[in-house]
Coordinates of C-alpha atoms in Angstrom, one line a residue:
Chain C
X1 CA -48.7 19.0 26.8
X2 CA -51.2 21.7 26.2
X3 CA -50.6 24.1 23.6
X4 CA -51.8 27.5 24.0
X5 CA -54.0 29.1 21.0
X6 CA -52.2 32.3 19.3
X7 CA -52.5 35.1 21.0
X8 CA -53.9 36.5 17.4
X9 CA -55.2 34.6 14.4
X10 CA -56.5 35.3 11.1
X11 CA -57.6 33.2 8.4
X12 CA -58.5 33.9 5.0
X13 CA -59.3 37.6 5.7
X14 CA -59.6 39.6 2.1
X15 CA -60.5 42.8 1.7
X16 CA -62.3 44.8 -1.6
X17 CA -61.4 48.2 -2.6
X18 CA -63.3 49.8 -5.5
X19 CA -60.3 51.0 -8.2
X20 CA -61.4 52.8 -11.3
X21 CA -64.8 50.9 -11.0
X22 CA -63.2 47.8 -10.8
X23 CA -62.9 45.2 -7.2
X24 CA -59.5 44.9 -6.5
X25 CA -58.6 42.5 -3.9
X26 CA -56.1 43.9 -1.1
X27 CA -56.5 41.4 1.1
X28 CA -56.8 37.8 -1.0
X29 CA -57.0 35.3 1.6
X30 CA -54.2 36.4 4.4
X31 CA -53.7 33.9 6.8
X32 CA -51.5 34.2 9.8
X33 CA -50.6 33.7 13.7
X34 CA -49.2 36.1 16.6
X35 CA -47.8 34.4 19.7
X36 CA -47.4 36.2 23.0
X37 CA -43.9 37.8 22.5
X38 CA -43.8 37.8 18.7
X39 CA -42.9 40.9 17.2
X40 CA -44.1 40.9 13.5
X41 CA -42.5 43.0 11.0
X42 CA -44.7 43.6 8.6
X43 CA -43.2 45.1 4.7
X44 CA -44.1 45.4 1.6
X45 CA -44.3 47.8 -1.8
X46 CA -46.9 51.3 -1.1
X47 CA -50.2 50.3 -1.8
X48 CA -49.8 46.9 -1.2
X49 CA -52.7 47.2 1.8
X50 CA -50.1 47.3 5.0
X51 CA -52.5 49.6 6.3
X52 CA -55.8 47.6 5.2
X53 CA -54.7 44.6 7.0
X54 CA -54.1 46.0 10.0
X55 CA -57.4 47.8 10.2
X56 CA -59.0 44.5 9.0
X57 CA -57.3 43.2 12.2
X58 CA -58.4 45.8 14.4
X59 CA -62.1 45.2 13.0
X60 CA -62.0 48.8 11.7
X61 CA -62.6 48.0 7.9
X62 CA -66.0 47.5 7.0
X63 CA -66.8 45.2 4.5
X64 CA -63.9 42.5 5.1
X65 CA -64.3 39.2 5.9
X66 CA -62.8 36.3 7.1
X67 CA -62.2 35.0 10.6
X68 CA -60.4 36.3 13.5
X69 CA -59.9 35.1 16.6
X70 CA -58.0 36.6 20.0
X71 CA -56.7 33.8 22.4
X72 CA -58.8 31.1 20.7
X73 CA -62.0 32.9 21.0
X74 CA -63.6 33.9 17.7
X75 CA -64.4 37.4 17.1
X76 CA -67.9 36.4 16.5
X77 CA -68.5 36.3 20.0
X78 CA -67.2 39.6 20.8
X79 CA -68.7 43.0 20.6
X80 CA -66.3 45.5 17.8
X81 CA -65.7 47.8 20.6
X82 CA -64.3 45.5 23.5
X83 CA -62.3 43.8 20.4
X84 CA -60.7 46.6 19.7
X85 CA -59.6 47.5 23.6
X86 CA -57.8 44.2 23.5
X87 CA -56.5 44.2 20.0
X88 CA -55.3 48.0 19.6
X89 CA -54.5 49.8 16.5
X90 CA -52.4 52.8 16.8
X91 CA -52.6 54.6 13.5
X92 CA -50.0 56.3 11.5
X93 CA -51.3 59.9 11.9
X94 CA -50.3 60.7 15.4
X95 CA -53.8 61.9 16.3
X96 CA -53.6 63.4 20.2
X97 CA -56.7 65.2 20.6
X98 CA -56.9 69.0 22.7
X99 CA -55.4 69.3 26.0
X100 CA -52.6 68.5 27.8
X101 CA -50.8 65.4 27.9
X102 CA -52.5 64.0 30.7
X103 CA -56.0 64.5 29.6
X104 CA -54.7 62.5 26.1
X105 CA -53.4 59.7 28.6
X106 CA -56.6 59.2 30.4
X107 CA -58.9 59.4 27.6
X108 CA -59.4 56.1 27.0
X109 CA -60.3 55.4 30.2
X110 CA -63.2 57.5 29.9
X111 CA -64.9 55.2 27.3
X112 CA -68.1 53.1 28.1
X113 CA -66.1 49.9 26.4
X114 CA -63.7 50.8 29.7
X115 CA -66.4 51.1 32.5
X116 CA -65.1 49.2 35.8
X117 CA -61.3 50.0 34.6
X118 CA -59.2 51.8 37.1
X119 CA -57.6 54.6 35.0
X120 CA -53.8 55.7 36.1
X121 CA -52.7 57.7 38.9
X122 CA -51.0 61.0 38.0
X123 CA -48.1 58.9 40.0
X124 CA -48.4 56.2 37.4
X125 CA -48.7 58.3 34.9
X126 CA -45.7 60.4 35.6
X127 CA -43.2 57.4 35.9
X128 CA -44.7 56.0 32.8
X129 CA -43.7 59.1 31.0
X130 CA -40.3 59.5 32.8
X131 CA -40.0 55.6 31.2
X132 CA -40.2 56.5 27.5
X133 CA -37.8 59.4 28.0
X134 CA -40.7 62.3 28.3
X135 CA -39.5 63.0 31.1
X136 CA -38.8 66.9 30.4
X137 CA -42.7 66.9 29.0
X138 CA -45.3 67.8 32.3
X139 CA -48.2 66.4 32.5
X140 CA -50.2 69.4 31.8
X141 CA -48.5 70.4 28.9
X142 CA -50.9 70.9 25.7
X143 CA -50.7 68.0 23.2
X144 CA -50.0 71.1 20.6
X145 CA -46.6 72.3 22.3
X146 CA -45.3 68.5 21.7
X147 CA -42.7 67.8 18.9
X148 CA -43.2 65.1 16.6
X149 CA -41.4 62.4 18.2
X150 CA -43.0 63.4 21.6
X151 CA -46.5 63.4 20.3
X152 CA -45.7 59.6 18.8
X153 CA -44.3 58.6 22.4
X154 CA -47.5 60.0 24.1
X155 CA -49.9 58.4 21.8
X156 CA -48.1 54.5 22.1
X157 CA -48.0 55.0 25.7
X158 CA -51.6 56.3 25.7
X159 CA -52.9 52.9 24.2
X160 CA -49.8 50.9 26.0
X161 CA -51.3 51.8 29.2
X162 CA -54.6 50.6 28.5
X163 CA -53.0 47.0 28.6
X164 CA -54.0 45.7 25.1
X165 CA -53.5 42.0 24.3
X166 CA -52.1 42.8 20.9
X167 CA -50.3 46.2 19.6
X168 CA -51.0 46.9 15.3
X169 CA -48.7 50.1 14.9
X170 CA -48.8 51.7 11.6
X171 CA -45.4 53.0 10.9
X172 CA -45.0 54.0 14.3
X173 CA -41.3 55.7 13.7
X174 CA -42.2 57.2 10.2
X175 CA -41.4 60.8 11.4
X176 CA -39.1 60.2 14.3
X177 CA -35.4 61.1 14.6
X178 CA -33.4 58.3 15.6
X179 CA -33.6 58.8 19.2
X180 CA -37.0 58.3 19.1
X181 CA -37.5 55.7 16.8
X182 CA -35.2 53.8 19.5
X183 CA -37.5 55.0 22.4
X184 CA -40.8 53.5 20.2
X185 CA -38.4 49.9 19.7
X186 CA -37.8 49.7 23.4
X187 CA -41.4 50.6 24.5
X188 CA -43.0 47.7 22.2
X189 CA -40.3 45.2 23.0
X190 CA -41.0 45.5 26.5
X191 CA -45.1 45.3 26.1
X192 CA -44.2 42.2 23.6
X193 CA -41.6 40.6 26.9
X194 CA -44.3 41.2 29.5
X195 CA -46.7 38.7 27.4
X196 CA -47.8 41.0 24.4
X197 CA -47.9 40.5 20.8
X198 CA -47.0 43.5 18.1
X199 CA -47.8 43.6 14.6
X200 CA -45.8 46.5 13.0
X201 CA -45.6 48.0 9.4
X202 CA -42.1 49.1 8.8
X203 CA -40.9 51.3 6.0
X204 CA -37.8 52.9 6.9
X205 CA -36.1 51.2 9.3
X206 CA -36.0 47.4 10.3
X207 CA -37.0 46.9 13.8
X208 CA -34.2 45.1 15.2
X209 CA -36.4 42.8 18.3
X210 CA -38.7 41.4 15.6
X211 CA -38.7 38.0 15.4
X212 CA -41.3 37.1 12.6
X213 CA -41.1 38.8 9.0
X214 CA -44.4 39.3 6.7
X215 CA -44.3 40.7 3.2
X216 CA -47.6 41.5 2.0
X217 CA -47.9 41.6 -2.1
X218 CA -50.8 41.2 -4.4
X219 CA -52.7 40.9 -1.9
X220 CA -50.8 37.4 -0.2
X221 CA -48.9 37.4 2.6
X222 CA -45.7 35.5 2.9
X223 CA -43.2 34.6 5.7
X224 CA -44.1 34.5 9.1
X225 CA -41.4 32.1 10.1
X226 CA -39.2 32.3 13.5
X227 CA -36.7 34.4 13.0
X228 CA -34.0 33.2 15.1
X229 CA -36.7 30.9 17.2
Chain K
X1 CA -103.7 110.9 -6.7
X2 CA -106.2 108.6 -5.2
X3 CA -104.9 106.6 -1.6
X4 CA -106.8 103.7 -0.7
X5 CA -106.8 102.4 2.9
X6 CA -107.2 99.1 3.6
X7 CA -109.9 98.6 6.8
X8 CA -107.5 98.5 9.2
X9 CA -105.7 101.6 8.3
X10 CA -103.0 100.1 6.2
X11 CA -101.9 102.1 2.4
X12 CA -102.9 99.1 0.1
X13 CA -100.4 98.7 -2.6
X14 CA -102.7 98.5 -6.4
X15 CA -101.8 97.1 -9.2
X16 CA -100.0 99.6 -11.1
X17 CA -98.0 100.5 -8.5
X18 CA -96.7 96.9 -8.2
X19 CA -95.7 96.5 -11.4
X20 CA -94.1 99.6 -11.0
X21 CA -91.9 98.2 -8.5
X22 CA -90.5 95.6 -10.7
X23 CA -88.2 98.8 -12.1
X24 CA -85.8 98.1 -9.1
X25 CA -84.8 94.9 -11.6
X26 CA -84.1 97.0 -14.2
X27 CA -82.2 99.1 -12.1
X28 CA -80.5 96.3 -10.6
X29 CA -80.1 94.5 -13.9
X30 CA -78.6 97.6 -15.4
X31 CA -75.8 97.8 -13.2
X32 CA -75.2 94.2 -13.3
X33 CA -74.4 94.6 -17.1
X34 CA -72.3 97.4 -16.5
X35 CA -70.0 95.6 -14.1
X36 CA -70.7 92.5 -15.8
X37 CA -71.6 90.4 -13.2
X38 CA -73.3 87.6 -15.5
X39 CA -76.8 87.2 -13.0
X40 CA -79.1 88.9 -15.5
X41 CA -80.5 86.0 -16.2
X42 CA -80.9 84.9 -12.8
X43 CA -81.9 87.8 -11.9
X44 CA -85.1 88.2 -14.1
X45 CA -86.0 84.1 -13.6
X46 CA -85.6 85.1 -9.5
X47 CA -87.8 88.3 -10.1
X48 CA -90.7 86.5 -11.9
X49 CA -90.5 83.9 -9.7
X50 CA -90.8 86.1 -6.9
X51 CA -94.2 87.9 -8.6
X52 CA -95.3 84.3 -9.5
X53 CA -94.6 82.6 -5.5
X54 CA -95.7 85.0 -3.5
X55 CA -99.1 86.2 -5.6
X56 CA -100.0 82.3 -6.1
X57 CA -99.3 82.2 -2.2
X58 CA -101.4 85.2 -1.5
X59 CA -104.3 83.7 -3.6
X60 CA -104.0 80.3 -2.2
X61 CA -103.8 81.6 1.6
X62 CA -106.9 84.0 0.6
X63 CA -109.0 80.7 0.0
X64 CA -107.6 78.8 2.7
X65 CA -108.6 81.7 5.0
X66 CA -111.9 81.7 4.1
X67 CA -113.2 78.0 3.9
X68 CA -111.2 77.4 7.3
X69 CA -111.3 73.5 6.8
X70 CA -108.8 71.4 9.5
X71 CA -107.9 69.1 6.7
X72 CA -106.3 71.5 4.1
X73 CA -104.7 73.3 6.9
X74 CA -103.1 69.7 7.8
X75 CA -102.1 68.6 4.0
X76 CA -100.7 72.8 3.6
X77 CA -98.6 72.1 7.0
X78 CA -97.8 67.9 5.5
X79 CA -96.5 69.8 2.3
X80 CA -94.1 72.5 3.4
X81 CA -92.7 70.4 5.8
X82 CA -91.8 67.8 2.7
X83 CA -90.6 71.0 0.9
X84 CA -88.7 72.2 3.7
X85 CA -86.7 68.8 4.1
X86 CA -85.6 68.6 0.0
X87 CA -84.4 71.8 0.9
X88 CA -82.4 70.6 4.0
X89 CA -81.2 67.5 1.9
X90 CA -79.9 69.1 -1.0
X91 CA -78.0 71.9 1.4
X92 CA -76.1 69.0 3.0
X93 CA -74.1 67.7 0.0
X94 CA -72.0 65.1 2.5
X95 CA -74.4 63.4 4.4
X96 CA -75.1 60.1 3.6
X97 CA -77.9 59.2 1.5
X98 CA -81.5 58.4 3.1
X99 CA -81.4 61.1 5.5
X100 CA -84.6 62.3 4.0
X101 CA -86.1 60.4 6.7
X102 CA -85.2 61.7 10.0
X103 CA -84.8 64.8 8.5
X104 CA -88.6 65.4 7.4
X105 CA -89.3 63.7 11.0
X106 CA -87.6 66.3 12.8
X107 CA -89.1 69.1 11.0
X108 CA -92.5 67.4 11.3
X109 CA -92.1 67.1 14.9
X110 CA -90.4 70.9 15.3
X111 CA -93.1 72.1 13.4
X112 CA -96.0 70.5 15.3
X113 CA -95.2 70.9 18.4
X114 CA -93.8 74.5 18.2
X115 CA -96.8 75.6 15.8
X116 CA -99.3 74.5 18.1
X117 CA -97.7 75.0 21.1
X118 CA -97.9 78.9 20.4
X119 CA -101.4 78.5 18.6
X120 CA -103.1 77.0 21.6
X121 CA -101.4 78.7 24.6
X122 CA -100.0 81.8 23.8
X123 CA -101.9 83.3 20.9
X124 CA -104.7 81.2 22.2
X125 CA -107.0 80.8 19.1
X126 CA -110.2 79.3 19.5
X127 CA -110.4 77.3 17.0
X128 CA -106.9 74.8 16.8
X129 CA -106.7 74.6 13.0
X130 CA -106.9 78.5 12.6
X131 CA -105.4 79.1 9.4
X132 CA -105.1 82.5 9.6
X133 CA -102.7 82.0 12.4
X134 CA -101.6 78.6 12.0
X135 CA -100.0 78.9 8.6
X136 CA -97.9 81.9 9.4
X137 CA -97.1 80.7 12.1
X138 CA -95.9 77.2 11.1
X139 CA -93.9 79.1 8.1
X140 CA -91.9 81.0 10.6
X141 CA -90.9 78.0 12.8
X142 CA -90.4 75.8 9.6
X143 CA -89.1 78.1 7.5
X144 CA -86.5 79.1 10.4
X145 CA -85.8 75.3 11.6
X146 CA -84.6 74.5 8.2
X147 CA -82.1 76.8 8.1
X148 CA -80.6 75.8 11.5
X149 CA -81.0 71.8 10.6
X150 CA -79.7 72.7 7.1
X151 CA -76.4 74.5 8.6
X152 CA -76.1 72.1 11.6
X153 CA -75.9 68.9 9.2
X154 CA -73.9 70.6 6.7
X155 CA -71.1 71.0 9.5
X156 CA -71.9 68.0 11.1
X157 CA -70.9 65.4 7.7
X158 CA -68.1 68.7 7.3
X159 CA -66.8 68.2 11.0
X160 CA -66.6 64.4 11.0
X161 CA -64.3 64.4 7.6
X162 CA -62.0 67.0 8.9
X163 CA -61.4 64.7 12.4
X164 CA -62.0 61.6 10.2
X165 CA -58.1 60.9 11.6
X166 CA -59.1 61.1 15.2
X167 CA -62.0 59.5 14.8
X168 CA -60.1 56.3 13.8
X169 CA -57.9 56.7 16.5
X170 CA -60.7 57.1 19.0
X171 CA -62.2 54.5 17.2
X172 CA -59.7 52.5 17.7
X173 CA -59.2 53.3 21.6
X174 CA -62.6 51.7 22.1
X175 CA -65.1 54.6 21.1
X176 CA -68.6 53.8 20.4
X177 CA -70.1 56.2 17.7
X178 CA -71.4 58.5 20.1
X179 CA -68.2 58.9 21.8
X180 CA -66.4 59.1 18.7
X181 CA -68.7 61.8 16.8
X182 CA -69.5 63.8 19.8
X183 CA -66.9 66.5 19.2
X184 CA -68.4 67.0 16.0
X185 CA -71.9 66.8 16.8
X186 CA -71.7 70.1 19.9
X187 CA -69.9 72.0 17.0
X188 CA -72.8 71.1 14.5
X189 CA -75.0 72.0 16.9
X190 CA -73.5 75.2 17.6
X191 CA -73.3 76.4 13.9
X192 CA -77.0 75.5 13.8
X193 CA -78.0 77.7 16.6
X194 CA -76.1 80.8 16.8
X195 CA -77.3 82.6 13.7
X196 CA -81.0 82.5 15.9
X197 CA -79.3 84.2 19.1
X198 CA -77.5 86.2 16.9
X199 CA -80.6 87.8 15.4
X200 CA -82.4 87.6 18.8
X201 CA -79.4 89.6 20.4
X202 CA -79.4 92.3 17.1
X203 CA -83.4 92.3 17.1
X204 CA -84.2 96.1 18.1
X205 CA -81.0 97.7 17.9
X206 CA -79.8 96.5 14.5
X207 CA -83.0 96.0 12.7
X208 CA -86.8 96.0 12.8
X209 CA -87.7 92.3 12.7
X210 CA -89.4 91.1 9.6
X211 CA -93.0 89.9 11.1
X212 CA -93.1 93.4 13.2
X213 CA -92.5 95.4 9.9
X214 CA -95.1 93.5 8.8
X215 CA -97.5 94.3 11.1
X216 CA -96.8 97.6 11.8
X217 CA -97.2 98.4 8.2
X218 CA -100.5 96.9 8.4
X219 CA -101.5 99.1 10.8
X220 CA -101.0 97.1 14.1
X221 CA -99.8 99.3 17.2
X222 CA -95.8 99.0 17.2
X223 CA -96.3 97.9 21.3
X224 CA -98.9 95.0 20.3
X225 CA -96.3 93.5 17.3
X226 CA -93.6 93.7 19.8
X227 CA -95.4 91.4 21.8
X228 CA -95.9 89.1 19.3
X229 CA -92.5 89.7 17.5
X230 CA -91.1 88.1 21.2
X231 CA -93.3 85.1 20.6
X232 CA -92.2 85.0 17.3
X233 CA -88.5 84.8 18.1
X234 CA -88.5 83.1 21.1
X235 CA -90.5 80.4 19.1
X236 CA -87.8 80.6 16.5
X237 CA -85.0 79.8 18.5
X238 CA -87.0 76.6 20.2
X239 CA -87.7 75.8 16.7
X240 CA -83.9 75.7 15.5
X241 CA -82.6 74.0 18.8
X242 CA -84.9 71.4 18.8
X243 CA -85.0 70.7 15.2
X244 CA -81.1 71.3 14.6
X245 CA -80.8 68.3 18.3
X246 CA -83.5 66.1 16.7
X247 CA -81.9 66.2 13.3
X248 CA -78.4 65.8 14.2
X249 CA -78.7 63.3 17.0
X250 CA -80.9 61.5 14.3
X251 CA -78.4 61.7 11.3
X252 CA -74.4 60.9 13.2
X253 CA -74.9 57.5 13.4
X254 CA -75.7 57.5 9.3
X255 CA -71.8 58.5 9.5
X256 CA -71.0 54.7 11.2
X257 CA -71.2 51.1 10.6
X258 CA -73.1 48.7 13.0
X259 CA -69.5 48.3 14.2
X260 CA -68.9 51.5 15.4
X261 CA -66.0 52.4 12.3
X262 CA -66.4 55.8 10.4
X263 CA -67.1 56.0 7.0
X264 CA -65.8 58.5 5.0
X265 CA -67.5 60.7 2.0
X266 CA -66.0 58.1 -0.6
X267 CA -67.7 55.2 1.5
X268 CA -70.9 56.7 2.5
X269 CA -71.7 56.9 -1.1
X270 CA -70.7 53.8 -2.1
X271 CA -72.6 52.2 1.2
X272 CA -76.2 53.3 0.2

């Protein structure tokens, strides 16, 4: 029987942050695997470099080494940009640029690393947002009349639609009422059932559909078992 | 009272009379005490200075005028273009370090090919290195191109920190640098350009532009500096968009990585 590669794999990847003039190591040699399905929790103290590893992962922090690989293939051998199409970050600062909703939802599609894609149809778009439980928002609604948790909903389902291979989300229910937060749960549950993998930094609330825990201290991660598996 | 009058009609200023004028610092200086505004100091250093520059300036441009060599015309042009760009540097406190660079080559190239481009096909002198015309001239364009490169890279490095969020998250979409600073780099562009349009739109109505005064004081016909004054500002505002493009489309990348991620102020002094 052939074994199929991790969807996501890192190993050894550390990360050097100047402190007071002195190297501090925030990333000291993590090693892990994603599987298509897996939904990673990831915890650990403030500061700890939650945040660092998953830009390290997206290939967003410069200076960090260590090897990554998507389905097997190294990262070596693919250009930063198309990486990150396939291995999408979606950062804790909700940041929807100008315009309405729909210009937000289309704007990756109007990237060079996205030439040849078909973007959405307003159709598509519409049920996509009637999905998430946006469905009171229009599409040409400006980003700046959105509440929080809308704003949050928009921006996941602006990268979900791109069809990523693996979802990093940065405290992706920090400001959300409950409601929400649920909404956010369902959305990456479903992205990690159709084949996805998510790795998500969790402060406040525990995301009930993850099945592999991470702490990251001192810079070492631990866990990673099958929760339930 | 004896009134001299210089050839071409002009009052020529003597001596006395010029140190005579330095009592609008005292003046100045007077009332700066009185309110205590704390630039007295400043103010006489900036005053001297001013006596010191601009005689030193007249002297040198005397010489220059009269041995008419294309080489010293050259290495005067090769030196206030370096002095224009420490002045662009040291005005853009954010930007990365090494943007001495492309910065001196976009004034070099604003400068040369706006200069000469007036020189040789409007004003139409007959001899290309012209110092008489060709230093003013290049002053004008250089002298206004660094303020429009100085306030278009200022905003740019400004602009890029204040969207350094969105940037990551474009960044993170899939955006190459260019489609990740663009934003930033049309409103650096703007800030570099519109104080030119402004003072093309106010030329006339608000004031009497600098060069014209000047001319008109020498005793040109206030028709004949109009003419030229349009040159002049026309030339300006090619100076300051292409500079303020060249500079800017030179310096954004400075703000990236190979790989496309921002770096912010704290990292883009620790890079270089």
């Amino acid at each position: 029987m052939v074994v199929a590669p991790p969807l996501l794999s890192a190993i050894g990847l550390v990360a050097l942050r100047a402190v007071d003039g002195r190297e501090l190591r925030v990333l000291d040699g993590v090693s892990f695997e994603l599987h298509a399905g897996d939904i990673a929790e990831l915890r650990g103290p403030s500061g700890a470099g939650k945040t660092t590893l998953l830009l390290a992962l997206a290939r967003l922090l410069p200076g960090a080494s260590g090897e990554l690989a998507l389905a097997g293939a190294s990262a070596s051998g693919i250009e930063p940009a198309e990486w990150r199409t396939k291995v999408a970050l979606l950062p804790q600062r909700t940041a929807l640029t100008g315009g309405t909703v729909e210009e937000n939802l289309l704007l990756p599609f109007g990237l060079k690393a996205r030439t040849g894609a078909t973007p959405p149809s307003v159709d598509e778009l519409r049920a996509a947002l009637d999905e998430v439980g946006l469905a009171d928002v229009a599409l040409d609604r400006d980003t700046a009349r959105l509440s929080v948790g809308q704003a949050a909903r928009v921006a996941l389902l602006r990268v979900l639609l791109t069809a990523p291979r693996v979802l990093l989300l940065d405290e992706p229910d920090a400001s959300l009422d409950d409601a929400s937060a649920a909404a956010v749960g369902t959305m990456t549950a479903r992205f990690a059932a159709e084949g996805g993998a998510v790795l998500r930094v969790s402060h406040l609330r525990a995301d009930a559909a993850a099945n592999v825990r991470l702490h990251l201290e001192g810079g070492h991660l631990s866990g990673g078992d099958h929760v339930g598996a | 009272m004896v009134i001299t009058l210089a050839p071409s009609g002009a009052v020529v200023i003597g001596w006395p009379q010029l140190a005579l004028a330095a009592s609008f610092i005292v003046v100045t200086g007077a009332l700066s005490v009185a309110i205590g505004l704390g630039i007295v100091k400043d103010l006489v250093i900036a005053s001297a200075r001013t006596y010191l520059q601009l005689l030193a300036l007249g002297f040198v441009l005397r010489w220059v005028f009269e041995v008419r060599l294309w080489w010293i015309v050259i290495l005067l042009l090769g030196i206030m273009t370096i002095m224009a760009t420490r002045i662009v540097v040291k005005r853009a406190p954010d930007a990365p370090r090494g943007l001495f660079g492309s910065a001196f080559f976009s004034m070099a190239v604003t400068g040369i090919t706006v200069t000469f481009a007036v020189t040789a096909l409007i004003v139409r002198v007959p001899v290309w290195y012209e110092p008489r015309y060709v230093i003013p001239i290049a002053g004008m364009v250089l002298g206004n191109s660094m303020t429009g490169i100085a306030l278009a890279l200022e905003r740019l490095f400004s602009d890029l920190d204040s969207r350094s969020g969105e940037i990551l998250t474009l960044t993170a979409l899939g955006a190459d640098r260019w489609e990740a600073a663009r934003g930033s780099v049309r409103m650096a562009l703007r800030a570099g350009l519109i104080p030119t349009i402004n003072s093309m739109a106010a030329a006339g109505i608000v004031f009497i532009p600098g060069m014209m005064t000047g001319q008109v004081l020498a005793g040109a016909d206030p028709l004949e500096a109009t003419k030229y004054q349009i040159v002049v500002m026309l030339m300006v505002s090619a100076a300051t968009a292409i500079g303020s493009i060249l500079s800017v489309m030179l310096a954004y990348r400075r703000a990236f990585t190979a790989d496309g991620v921002f770096l912010d102020k704290g990292l883009r002094a620790s890079a270089s």
